[in-house]
mmCIF file of C-alpha atoms and ligand atoms in Angstrom:
data_model
loop_
_atom_site.group_PDB
_atom_site.id
_atom_site.type_symbol
_atom_site.label_atom_id
_atom_site.label_comp_id
_atom_site.label_asym_id
_atom_site.label_seq_id
_atom_site.Cartn_x
_atom_site.Cartn_y
_atom_site.Cartn_z
ATOM 1 C CA MET A 1 200.479 44.580 29.155
ATOM 2 C CA SER A 2 200.779 48.034 30.677
ATOM 3 C CA LYS A 3 200.968 48.311 34.466
ATOM 4 C CA GLN A 4 198.475 50.624 36.114
ATOM 5 C CA ILE A 5 199.678 53.045 38.777
ATOM 6 C CA LEU A 6 197.068 55.010 40.724
ATOM 7 C CA ILE A 7 198.239 58.347 42.131
ATOM 8 C CA LEU A 8 196.417 59.684 45.200
ATOM 9 C CA PRO A 9 198.004 63.036 46.149
ATOM 10 C CA GLY A 10 195.744 63.709 49.173
ATOM 11 C CA ASP A 11 195.911 66.921 51.197
ATOM 12 C CA GLY A 12 198.251 69.586 52.532
ATOM 13 C CA ILE A 13 201.724 69.092 51.063
ATOM 14 C CA GLY A 14 200.496 65.830 49.464
ATOM 15 C CA PRO A 15 199.825 67.324 45.996
ATOM 16 C CA GLU A 16 203.106 69.295 46.048
ATOM 17 C CA ILE A 17 205.369 66.359 46.879
ATOM 18 C CA THR A 18 203.425 63.892 44.731
ATOM 19 C CA ALA A 19 203.803 66.145 41.677
ATOM 20 C CA GLU A 20 207.600 65.888 42.023
ATOM 21 C CA ALA A 21 207.489 62.120 42.552
ATOM 22 C CA VAL A 22 205.297 61.735 39.464
ATOM 23 C CA LYS A 23 207.861 63.637 37.372
ATOM 24 C CA VAL A 24 210.500 61.148 38.522
ATOM 25 C CA LEU A 25 208.209 58.178 37.873
ATOM 26 C CA GLU A 26 207.350 59.436 34.374
ATOM 27 C CA LEU A 27 211.019 59.829 33.513
ATOM 28 C CA ALA A 28 211.825 56.348 34.879
ATOM 29 C CA ASN A 29 208.919 55.007 32.814
ATOM 30 C CA ASP A 30 210.458 56.454 29.613
ATOM 31 C CA LYS A 31 214.078 55.754 30.447
ATOM 32 C CA PHE A 32 213.575 52.129 31.490
ATOM 33 C CA GLN A 33 210.590 51.463 29.199
ATOM 34 C CA LEU A 34 208.480 50.260 32.090
ATOM 35 C CA GLY A 35 205.157 50.458 30.234
ATOM 36 C CA LEU A 36 203.354 52.216 33.086
ATOM 37 C CA THR A 37 200.027 54.018 32.785
ATOM 38 C CA LEU A 38 199.423 56.618 35.485
ATOM 39 C CA SER A 39 196.010 57.832 36.621
ATOM 40 C CA HIS A 40 194.943 60.196 39.414
ATOM 41 C CA ASP A 41 192.153 60.232 42.007
ATOM 42 C CA VAL A 42 191.327 61.844 45.373
ATOM 43 C CA ILE A 43 191.560 60.600 48.966
ATOM 44 C CA GLY A 44 191.292 62.114 52.445
ATOM 45 C CA GLY A 45 190.088 65.685 52.811
ATOM 46 C CA ALA A 46 190.073 66.171 49.051
ATOM 47 C CA ALA A 47 187.670 63.214 48.748
ATOM 48 C CA ILE A 48 185.481 64.555 51.569
ATOM 49 C CA ASP A 49 185.193 67.838 49.658
ATOM 50 C CA LYS A 50 184.331 66.028 46.420
ATOM 51 C CA HIS A 51 182.329 62.980 47.548
ATOM 52 C CA GLY A 52 181.476 63.575 51.232
ATOM 53 C CA VAL A 53 183.582 60.576 52.289
ATOM 54 C CA PRO A 54 187.378 60.192 52.659
ATOM 55 C CA LEU A 55 187.522 57.210 50.277
ATOM 56 C CA ALA A 56 184.860 56.821 47.586
ATOM 57 C CA ASP A 57 183.912 53.286 46.522
ATOM 58 C CA GLU A 58 185.020 53.987 42.942
ATOM 59 C CA THR A 59 188.438 55.142 44.158
ATOM 60 C CA LEU A 60 188.802 51.966 46.197
ATOM 61 C CA GLU A 61 187.902 49.912 43.117
ATOM 62 C CA ARG A 62 190.481 51.756 40.998
ATOM 63 C CA ALA A 63 193.076 51.073 43.710
ATOM 64 C CA ARG A 64 192.124 47.395 43.741
ATOM 65 C CA ALA A 65 192.511 47.201 39.973
ATOM 66 C CA ALA A 66 195.873 49.016 39.948
ATOM 67 C CA ASP A 67 199.228 47.257 40.162
ATOM 68 C CA ALA A 68 200.421 49.806 42.729
ATOM 69 C CA VAL A 69 199.252 52.994 44.419
ATOM 70 C CA LEU A 70 201.364 56.076 45.137
ATOM 71 C CA LEU A 71 199.936 58.241 47.910
ATOM 72 C CA GLY A 72 200.960 61.688 49.224
ATOM 73 C CA ALA A 73 199.422 62.340 52.634
ATOM 74 C CA VAL A 74 195.979 63.035 54.072
ATOM 75 C CA GLY A 75 194.455 65.288 56.710
ATOM 76 C CA GLY A 76 194.485 68.854 57.861
ATOM 77 C CA PRO A 77 192.782 71.350 60.171
ATOM 78 C CA LYS A 78 189.974 71.964 57.665
ATOM 79 C CA TRP A 79 188.579 68.475 58.385
ATOM 80 C CA ASP A 80 189.580 68.129 62.072
ATOM 81 C CA LYS A 81 186.134 68.925 63.430
ATOM 82 C CA ILE A 82 184.079 66.515 61.346
ATOM 83 C CA GLU A 83 182.692 63.271 62.670
ATOM 84 C CA ARG A 84 185.506 60.838 63.564
ATOM 85 C CA ASP A 85 184.342 58.033 61.284
ATOM 86 C CA ILE A 86 184.608 60.116 58.116
ATOM 87 C CA ARG A 87 187.798 62.022 58.894
ATOM 88 C CA PRO A 88 190.547 61.994 56.223
ATOM 89 C CA GLU A 89 192.697 59.476 58.165
ATOM 90 C CA ARG A 90 189.807 56.975 58.058
ATOM 91 C CA GLY A 91 190.181 56.919 54.266
ATOM 92 C CA LEU A 92 193.777 55.881 54.669
ATOM 93 C CA LEU A 93 192.980 53.184 57.221
ATOM 94 C CA LYS A 94 190.171 51.916 54.987
ATOM 95 C CA ILE A 95 192.271 51.632 51.827
ATOM 96 C CA ARG A 96 195.039 49.826 53.760
ATOM 97 C CA ALA A 97 192.539 47.405 55.298
ATOM 98 C CA GLN A 98 190.473 46.847 52.127
ATOM 99 C CA LEU A 99 193.556 46.124 50.014
ATOM 100 C CA GLY A 100 194.901 43.798 52.728
ATOM 101 C CA LEU A 101 198.108 45.825 53.052
ATOM 102 C CA PHE A 102 199.219 44.296 56.326
ATOM 103 C CA GLY A 103 202.989 44.581 55.877
ATOM 104 C CA ASN A 104 204.429 48.068 56.234
ATOM 105 C CA LEU A 105 208.128 48.407 55.421
ATOM 106 C CA ARG A 106 209.745 51.579 56.718
ATOM 107 C CA PRO A 107 213.439 51.859 56.047
ATOM 108 C CA ALA A 108 215.365 54.424 58.102
ATOM 109 C CA ILE A 109 218.585 55.044 56.232
ATOM 110 C CA LEU A 110 220.964 57.854 57.040
ATOM 111 C CA TYR A 111 222.422 59.267 53.867
ATOM 112 C CA PRO A 112 226.067 60.023 54.745
ATOM 113 C CA GLN A 113 225.582 63.529 53.300
ATOM 114 C CA LEU A 114 222.944 64.214 56.008
ATOM 115 C CA ALA A 115 224.852 63.000 59.091
ATOM 116 C CA GLU A 116 224.835 66.525 60.521
ATOM 117 C CA ALA A 117 221.067 66.916 59.995
ATOM 118 C CA SER A 118 220.465 64.138 62.540
ATOM 119 C CA SER A 119 219.615 65.148 66.081
ATOM 120 C CA LEU A 120 222.130 62.565 67.341
ATOM 121 C CA LYS A 121 225.924 62.665 67.214
ATOM 122 C CA PRO A 122 227.341 61.629 63.805
ATOM 123 C CA GLU A 123 229.243 58.676 65.349
ATOM 124 C CA VAL A 124 225.983 57.290 66.800
ATOM 125 C CA VAL A 125 224.114 57.399 63.488
ATOM 126 C CA SER A 126 226.667 57.271 60.672
ATOM 127 C CA GLY A 127 225.980 54.260 58.479
ATOM 128 C CA LEU A 128 222.548 53.757 60.045
ATOM 129 C CA ASP A 129 220.343 51.422 58.005
ATOM 130 C CA ILE A 130 217.329 50.037 59.856
ATOM 131 C CA LEU A 131 214.170 48.453 58.467
ATOM 132 C CA ILE A 132 211.047 48.686 60.585
ATOM 133 C CA VAL A 133 208.396 46.134 59.629
ATOM 134 C CA ARG A 134 205.101 47.357 61.057
ATOM 135 C CA GLU A 135 201.841 45.402 61.156
ATOM 136 C CA LEU A 136 199.384 47.728 59.453
ATOM 137 C CA THR A 137 195.851 46.370 59.378
ATOM 138 C CA GLY A 138 195.287 45.071 62.901
ATOM 139 C CA GLY A 139 195.738 46.022 66.522
ATOM 140 C CA ILE A 140 194.379 49.014 68.350
ATOM 141 C CA TYR A 141 193.771 51.220 65.283
ATOM 142 C CA PHE A 142 191.165 48.771 64.018
ATOM 143 C CA GLY A 143 190.061 46.859 67.131
ATOM 144 C CA THR A 144 186.468 46.897 68.297
ATOM 145 C CA PRO A 145 184.713 47.680 70.531
ATOM 146 C CA ARG A 146 185.830 51.281 70.556
ATOM 147 C CA GLY A 147 184.025 54.444 71.485
ATOM 148 C CA ASN A 148 182.811 56.657 74.263
ATOM 149 C CA ARG A 149 180.369 56.026 77.087
ATOM 150 C CA VAL A 150 179.168 57.645 80.263
ATOM 151 C CA LEU A 151 179.859 55.691 83.438
ATOM 152 C CA ASP A 152 177.306 55.190 86.219
ATOM 153 C CA ASN A 153 178.946 57.996 88.185
ATOM 154 C CA GLY A 154 178.395 60.387 85.229
ATOM 155 C CA GLU A 155 182.070 60.457 84.199
ATOM 156 C CA ARG A 156 182.864 60.230 80.458
ATOM 157 C CA GLN A 157 185.038 57.293 79.412
ATOM 158 C CA ALA A 158 186.654 56.476 76.059
ATOM 159 C CA TYR A 159 188.030 53.064 75.140
ATOM 160 C CA ASP A 160 189.861 51.175 72.382
ATOM 161 C CA THR A 161 190.646 47.486 71.924
ATOM 162 C CA LEU A 162 193.969 45.882 70.979
ATOM 163 C CA PRO A 163 193.273 42.482 69.400
ATOM 164 C CA TYR A 164 195.765 40.325 67.481
ATOM 165 C CA SER A 165 194.947 36.934 66.068
ATOM 166 C CA GLU A 166 197.540 34.231 65.581
ATOM 167 C CA SER A 167 197.348 34.438 61.773
ATOM 168 C CA GLU A 168 197.829 38.213 61.795
ATOM 169 C CA VAL A 169 200.992 37.864 63.867
ATOM 170 C CA ARG A 170 202.265 34.910 61.850
ATOM 171 C CA ARG A 171 202.068 36.645 58.477
ATOM 172 C CA ILE A 172 203.810 39.843 59.643
ATOM 173 C CA ALA A 173 206.450 37.801 61.498
ATOM 174 C CA LYS A 174 207.173 36.039 58.212
ATOM 175 C CA VAL A 175 207.664 39.400 56.472
ATOM 176 C CA GLY A 176 210.087 40.300 59.268
ATOM 177 C CA PHE A 177 212.064 37.058 58.953
ATOM 178 C CA GLU A 178 212.118 37.193 55.138
ATOM 179 C CA SER A 179 213.357 40.792 55.262
ATOM 180 C CA ALA A 180 216.037 39.891 57.819
ATOM 181 C CA ARG A 181 217.138 36.956 55.699
ATOM 182 C CA VAL A 182 218.170 39.216 52.795
ATOM 183 C CA ARG A 183 219.877 41.723 55.104
ATOM 184 C CA SER A 184 222.080 40.951 58.112
ATOM 185 C CA LYS A 185 219.966 38.023 59.400
ATOM 186 C CA LYS A 186 219.070 39.754 62.685
ATOM 187 C CA LEU A 187 215.455 40.317 63.674
ATOM 188 C CA CYS A 188 214.267 42.134 66.796
ATOM 189 C CA SER A 189 210.597 41.678 67.674
ATOM 190 C CA VAL A 190 209.268 44.578 69.745
ATOM 191 C CA ASP A 191 206.276 44.105 72.052
ATOM 192 C CA LYS A 192 204.989 44.794 75.551
ATOM 193 C CA ALA A 193 204.656 41.181 76.629
ATOM 194 C CA ASN A 194 205.238 42.037 80.295
ATOM 195 C CA VAL A 195 201.866 43.839 80.366
ATOM 196 C CA LEU A 196 199.675 43.137 77.320
ATOM 197 C CA ALA A 197 197.931 39.833 76.537
ATOM 198 C CA SER A 198 198.087 40.644 72.808
ATOM 199 C CA SER A 199 201.858 41.021 73.106
ATOM 200 C CA GLN A 200 202.187 37.695 74.919
ATOM 201 C CA LEU A 201 200.506 35.956 71.984
ATOM 202 C CA TRP A 202 202.636 38.056 69.598
ATOM 203 C CA ARG A 203 205.817 36.772 71.263
ATOM 204 C CA GLU A 204 204.655 33.138 71.291
ATOM 205 C CA VAL A 205 203.750 33.190 67.602
ATOM 206 C CA VAL A 206 206.978 34.967 66.596
ATOM 207 C CA GLU A 207 208.892 32.215 68.452
ATOM 208 C CA GLU A 208 206.944 29.569 66.520
ATOM 209 C CA VAL A 209 207.652 31.223 63.154
ATOM 210 C CA ALA A 210 211.347 31.507 64.115
ATOM 211 C CA LYS A 211 211.618 27.701 63.880
ATOM 212 C CA ASP A 212 211.314 28.053 60.076
ATOM 213 C CA TYR A 213 214.173 30.586 60.004
ATOM 214 C CA PRO A 214 217.071 28.985 61.917
ATOM 215 C CA ASP A 215 219.509 31.186 59.960
ATOM 216 C CA VAL A 216 217.979 34.379 61.426
ATOM 217 C CA GLU A 217 218.972 35.465 64.940
ATOM 218 C CA LEU A 218 215.790 36.505 66.788
ATOM 219 C CA SER A 219 215.683 38.787 69.810
ATOM 220 C CA HIS A 220 212.759 40.336 71.714
ATOM 221 C CA MET A 221 212.590 43.770 73.262
ATOM 222 C CA TYR A 222 209.923 45.652 75.207
ATOM 223 C CA VAL A 223 208.743 48.727 73.355
ATOM 224 C CA ASP A 224 209.782 51.164 76.082
ATOM 225 C CA ASN A 225 213.330 49.802 76.000
ATOM 226 C CA ALA A 226 213.295 49.811 72.186
ATOM 227 C CA ALA A 227 212.374 53.515 72.200
ATOM 228 C CA MET A 228 215.333 54.169 74.483
ATOM 229 C CA GLN A 229 217.781 51.946 72.556
ATOM 230 C CA LEU A 230 216.819 53.617 69.276
ATOM 231 C CA VAL A 231 218.285 56.893 70.492
ATOM 232 C CA ARG A 232 221.065 55.381 72.652
ATOM 233 C CA ALA A 233 222.602 52.947 70.165
ATOM 234 C CA PRO A 234 220.423 52.669 67.040
ATOM 235 C CA LYS A 235 222.972 50.725 65.018
ATOM 236 C CA GLN A 236 222.390 47.638 67.198
ATOM 237 C CA PHE A 237 219.184 47.147 65.150
ATOM 238 C CA ASP A 238 218.833 45.818 61.648
ATOM 239 C CA VAL A 239 215.235 44.638 61.120
ATOM 240 C CA ILE A 240 212.554 45.385 63.729
ATOM 241 C CA VAL A 241 209.124 43.746 63.518
ATOM 242 C CA THR A 242 206.342 45.187 65.633
ATOM 243 C CA ASP A 243 202.630 45.849 65.911
ATOM 244 C CA ASN A 244 200.658 48.692 64.368
ATOM 245 C CA MET A 245 200.789 51.298 67.129
ATOM 246 C CA PHE A 246 204.341 50.565 68.341
ATOM 247 C CA GLY A 247 205.537 50.618 64.724
ATOM 248 C CA ASP A 248 203.789 53.920 64.089
ATOM 249 C CA ILE A 249 205.631 55.561 66.974
ATOM 250 C CA LEU A 250 209.037 53.876 66.615
ATOM 251 C CA SER A 251 209.246 54.582 62.876
ATOM 252 C CA ASP A 252 208.615 58.301 63.441
ATOM 253 C CA GLN A 253 211.273 58.228 66.131
ATOM 254 C CA ALA A 254 213.683 56.428 63.796
ATOM 255 C CA SER A 255 213.009 59.083 61.164
ATOM 256 C CA MET A 256 214.635 61.755 63.281
ATOM 257 C CA LEU A 257 217.802 59.660 63.456
ATOM 258 C CA THR A 258 218.027 60.126 59.711
ATOM 259 C CA GLY A 259 217.703 63.902 59.817
ATOM 260 C CA SER A 260 214.094 64.445 58.798
ATOM 261 C CA ILE A 261 210.823 62.651 58.397
ATOM 262 C CA GLY A 262 210.880 64.238 54.929
ATOM 263 C CA MET A 263 213.458 61.612 53.877
ATOM 264 C CA LEU A 264 211.559 58.459 54.813
ATOM 265 C CA PRO A 265 209.612 56.376 52.279
ATOM 266 C CA SER A 266 207.368 53.429 53.046
ATOM 267 C CA ALA A 267 205.784 50.454 51.347
ATOM 268 C CA SER A 268 202.576 48.755 52.453
ATOM 269 C CA LEU A 269 202.276 45.314 50.935
ATOM 270 C CA ASP A 270 199.709 42.565 50.675
ATOM 271 C CA ALA A 271 200.553 38.867 50.609
ATOM 272 C CA HIS A 272 201.465 39.112 46.892
ATOM 273 C CA ASN A 273 203.653 42.237 47.071
ATOM 274 C CA LYS A 274 200.978 44.400 45.557
ATOM 275 C CA GLY A 275 201.181 47.623 47.435
ATOM 276 C CA MET A 276 200.681 51.224 48.305
ATOM 277 C CA TYR A 277 203.664 53.532 48.626
ATOM 278 C CA GLU A 278 203.781 56.753 50.608
ATOM 279 C CA PRO A 279 206.118 58.953 52.601
ATOM 280 C CA CYS A 280 206.124 58.247 56.353
ATOM 281 C CA HIS A 281 205.168 61.825 57.154
ATOM 282 C CA GLY A 282 201.752 63.449 57.198
ATOM 283 C CA SER A 283 200.267 66.342 55.254
ATOM 284 C CA ALA A 284 202.290 68.992 57.152
ATOM 285 C CA PRO A 285 199.581 71.687 57.125
ATOM 286 C CA ASP A 286 202.051 74.088 58.782
ATOM 287 C CA ILE A 287 204.076 74.329 55.550
ATOM 288 C CA ALA A 288 201.454 73.365 52.928
ATOM 289 C CA GLY A 289 201.186 75.660 49.914
ATOM 290 C CA GLN A 290 204.570 77.264 50.508
ATOM 291 C CA GLY A 291 206.549 75.094 48.082
ATOM 292 C CA ILE A 292 209.141 74.213 50.726
ATOM 293 C CA ALA A 293 208.265 70.594 51.632
ATOM 294 C CA ASN A 294 210.871 67.913 51.052
ATOM 295 C CA PRO A 295 209.689 65.644 48.192
ATOM 296 C CA LEU A 296 212.470 63.058 48.674
ATOM 297 C CA ALA A 297 210.466 60.675 50.897
ATOM 298 C CA THR A 298 207.823 60.467 48.166
ATOM 299 C CA ILE A 299 210.433 60.136 45.419
ATOM 300 C CA LEU A 300 212.077 57.326 47.404
ATOM 301 C CA SER A 301 208.609 55.756 47.776
ATOM 302 C CA VAL A 302 208.524 55.613 43.961
ATOM 303 C CA SER A 303 211.781 53.702 44.118
ATOM 304 C CA MET A 304 210.256 51.214 46.585
ATOM 305 C CA LEU A 305 207.193 50.887 44.312
ATOM 306 C CA LEU A 306 209.388 49.918 41.374
ATOM 307 C CA ARG A 307 211.431 47.518 43.498
ATOM 308 C CA TYR A 308 208.702 45.689 45.426
ATOM 309 C CA SER A 309 205.575 45.741 43.274
ATOM 310 C CA LEU A 310 207.028 45.929 39.749
ATOM 311 C CA ASP A 311 210.285 44.044 40.195
ATOM 312 C CA GLN A 312 212.222 46.838 38.455
ATOM 313 C CA ALA A 313 215.365 46.903 40.578
ATOM 314 C CA ALA A 314 217.496 48.760 38.002
ATOM 315 C CA ALA A 315 215.047 51.666 37.807
ATOM 316 C CA ALA A 316 214.710 51.703 41.609
ATOM 317 C CA ASP A 317 218.499 51.748 42.062
ATOM 318 C CA ALA A 318 218.794 54.596 39.566
ATOM 319 C CA ILE A 319 216.286 56.767 41.457
ATOM 320 C CA GLU A 320 218.113 56.171 44.734
ATOM 321 C CA LYS A 321 221.401 57.039 43.027
ATOM 322 C CA ALA A 322 219.880 60.238 41.610
ATOM 323 C CA VAL A 323 218.713 61.287 45.109
ATOM 324 C CA SER A 324 222.181 60.642 46.496
ATOM 325 C CA LEU A 325 223.776 62.692 43.675
ATOM 326 C CA VAL A 326 221.484 65.622 44.391
ATOM 327 C CA LEU A 327 222.472 65.516 48.063
ATOM 328 C CA ASP A 328 226.136 65.412 46.931
ATOM 329 C CA GLN A 329 225.457 68.618 44.987
ATOM 330 C CA GLY A 330 224.579 70.224 48.344
ATOM 331 C CA LEU A 331 220.891 70.833 47.587
ATOM 332 C CA ARG A 332 218.707 70.801 50.715
ATOM 333 C CA THR A 333 215.078 71.597 51.470
ATOM 334 C CA GLY A 334 214.555 73.517 54.726
ATOM 335 C CA ASP A 335 214.016 70.418 56.897
ATOM 336 C CA ILE A 336 217.497 69.024 56.075
ATOM 337 C CA TRP A 337 219.302 72.302 55.452
ATOM 338 C CA SER A 338 222.450 73.194 57.387
ATOM 339 C CA GLU A 339 225.161 75.858 56.997
ATOM 340 C CA GLY A 340 227.157 75.618 53.786
ATOM 341 C CA HIS A 341 224.366 74.029 51.711
ATOM 342 C CA VAL A 342 222.019 75.386 49.067
ATOM 343 C CA ARG A 343 218.451 75.825 50.278
ATOM 344 C CA VAL A 344 215.921 74.798 47.614
ATOM 345 C CA GLY A 345 212.154 74.423 47.385
ATOM 346 C CA THR A 346 210.025 71.373 46.620
ATOM 347 C CA GLN A 347 209.990 71.883 42.859
ATOM 348 C CA GLN A 348 213.712 72.664 42.564
ATOM 349 C CA MET A 349 214.505 69.496 44.512
ATOM 350 C CA GLY A 350 212.248 67.439 42.230
ATOM 351 C CA ASP A 351 213.765 69.020 39.114
ATOM 352 C CA ALA A 352 217.280 68.263 40.387
ATOM 353 C CA VAL A 353 216.420 64.572 40.914
ATOM 354 C CA VAL A 354 214.885 64.435 37.427
ATOM 355 C CA ALA A 355 218.049 65.999 35.931
ATOM 356 C CA ALA A 356 220.314 63.607 37.833
ATOM 357 C CA LEU A 357 218.242 60.604 36.763
ATOM 358 C CA ARG A 358 218.204 61.751 33.133
ATOM 359 C CA ASN A 359 222.014 61.978 33.143
ATOM 360 C CA LEU A 360 222.649 58.578 34.683
HETATM 361 P P1 LIG B 1 203.327 65.666 59.823
HETATM 362 O O1 LIG B 1 204.194 64.516 59.486
HETATM 363 O O2 LIG B 1 202.398 66.140 58.781
HETATM 364 O O3 LIG B 1 204.256 66.905 60.251
HETATM 365 C C1 LIG B 1 205.142 66.832 61.367
HETATM 366 C C2 LIG B 1 206.232 67.906 61.190
HETATM 367 O O4 LIG B 1 207.123 67.481 60.152
HETATM 368 C C3 LIG B 1 205.688 69.261 60.752
HETATM 369 O O5 LIG B 1 206.452 70.266 61.365
HETATM 370 C C4 LIG B 1 205.912 69.267 59.254
HETATM 371 O O6 LIG B 1 206.088 70.559 58.715
HETATM 372 C C5 LIG B 1 207.180 68.427 59.113
HETATM 373 N N1 LIG B 1 207.189 67.708 57.838
HETATM 374 C C6 LIG B 1 206.456 66.621 57.509
HETATM 375 N N2 LIG B 1 206.713 66.246 56.251
HETATM 376 C C7 LIG B 1 207.630 67.105 55.773
HETATM 377 C C8 LIG B 1 208.291 67.236 54.512
HETATM 378 N N3 LIG B 1 208.061 66.400 53.495
HETATM 379 N N4 LIG B 1 209.162 68.249 54.368
HETATM 380 C C9 LIG B 1 209.428 69.089 55.368
HETATM 381 N N5 LIG B 1 208.850 69.002 56.591
HETATM 382 C C10 LIG B 1 207.944 68.030 56.782
HETATM 383 O O7 LIG B 1 202.540 65.261 61.149
HETATM 384 P P2 LIG B 1 201.400 66.044 61.962
HETATM 385 O O8 LIG B 1 201.709 67.502 61.986
HETATM 386 O O9 LIG B 1 201.274 65.291 63.228
HETATM 387 O O10 LIG B 1 200.068 65.796 61.144
HETATM 388 C C11 LIG B 1 199.547 66.704 60.186
HETATM 389 C C12 LIG B 1 198.353 66.064 59.493
HETATM 390 O O11 LIG B 1 198.794 64.928 58.753
HETATM 391 C C13 LIG B 1 197.277 65.576 60.432
HETATM 392 O O12 LIG B 1 196.011 65.824 59.854
HETATM 393 C C14 LIG B 1 197.548 64.083 60.537
HETATM 394 O O13 LIG B 1 196.400 63.347 60.856
HETATM 395 C C15 LIG B 1 198.008 63.790 59.143
HETATM 396 N N6 LIG B 1 198.870 62.603 59.013
HETATM 397 C C16 LIG B 1 198.732 61.900 57.862
HETATM 398 C C17 LIG B 1 199.544 60.816 57.628
HETATM 399 C C18 LIG B 1 199.423 60.096 56.320
HETATM 400 O O14 LIG B 1 198.760 60.595 55.423
HETATM 401 N N7 LIG B 1 200.059 58.943 56.162
HETATM 402 C C19 LIG B 1 200.515 60.459 58.568
HETATM 403 C C20 LIG B 1 200.672 61.228 59.724
HETATM 404 C C21 LIG B 1 199.829 62.321 59.936
#
């Protein structure tokens, strides 16, 4: 039976980068006879313009029915002033929560060809290969109560809540341990247990889950130290498991170790490895419409989609190989360009990956 893939390009550079990723996915579909059927819909600002909400019910139903979702990015200045609860980013949070996509895998791999694009010295980052496992459907981005109020003294106050239940921590800890098990068997859990009650429970539960994984070496680190260690000696890490907000920040930080956020894919998985795949970056309104965005993070998200949700490792490997070959050819979008390389646009980069994949 054919597998259904829903494409949600989103806003800003989303449609530009997704178009290139779709070309790669369509070629992989033919080349490896994957039997995929692709369909498109809108999310974020594009959905607000069409339906008045950032995620229409029918789009959510199509996502539920699909075997995997490929998403570009959402948001932009056009929708920044509208009511907070129907902003583009709410559509993204809603689809993640409604599909139960609690496990966010964010690999930060430094392609050897891009060592000089990193902001750190080549010897600090060469060979870097970190996996950040971020909890995606709980914590402060979803916690209630949240809002604004006026205090008795007339001052305005805003507040958020950071809740974590035992089961939420347990299931993401398991993803962390399972991921570590198939890599170098080292897991670092990042929290703020010296200050936050939610982090104290996080640490306790991670310790409990560790008993089922005696082959994995577990360490704990406070998030402030982790932020520092990531730029001081990033290769000490292999798999990091952390909560929603800490993971959001640390994975963006890790992206710069690899040269550009334009290189980083991500997978968001439910308990059955059904998932949504998207680049780690946002909609980059500053460069949208110029045809210069790096499509590789989205193309590499296609590779993760094939690997995790469709169990098509050969096709996934081939896409990663094609990306590496294109970097070998010296092609670079502006964000990863340096002296001596060929500067290309979004479409040229996508075409080059397609050509490399076709020739493999
Ligand atoms: P951003 O990731 O969009 O951009 C940060 C910087 O990185 C910008 O200078 C941008 O030009 C650059 N950049 C990002 N992706 C790139 C690519 N593929 N190629 C080349 N350069 C790239 O983050 P931001 O500026 O903080 O946010 C812009 C909008 O995106 C906001 O509306 C924000 O809410 C939204 N956002 C969406 C997501 C998502 O859809 N998952 C994630 C983060 C931010």
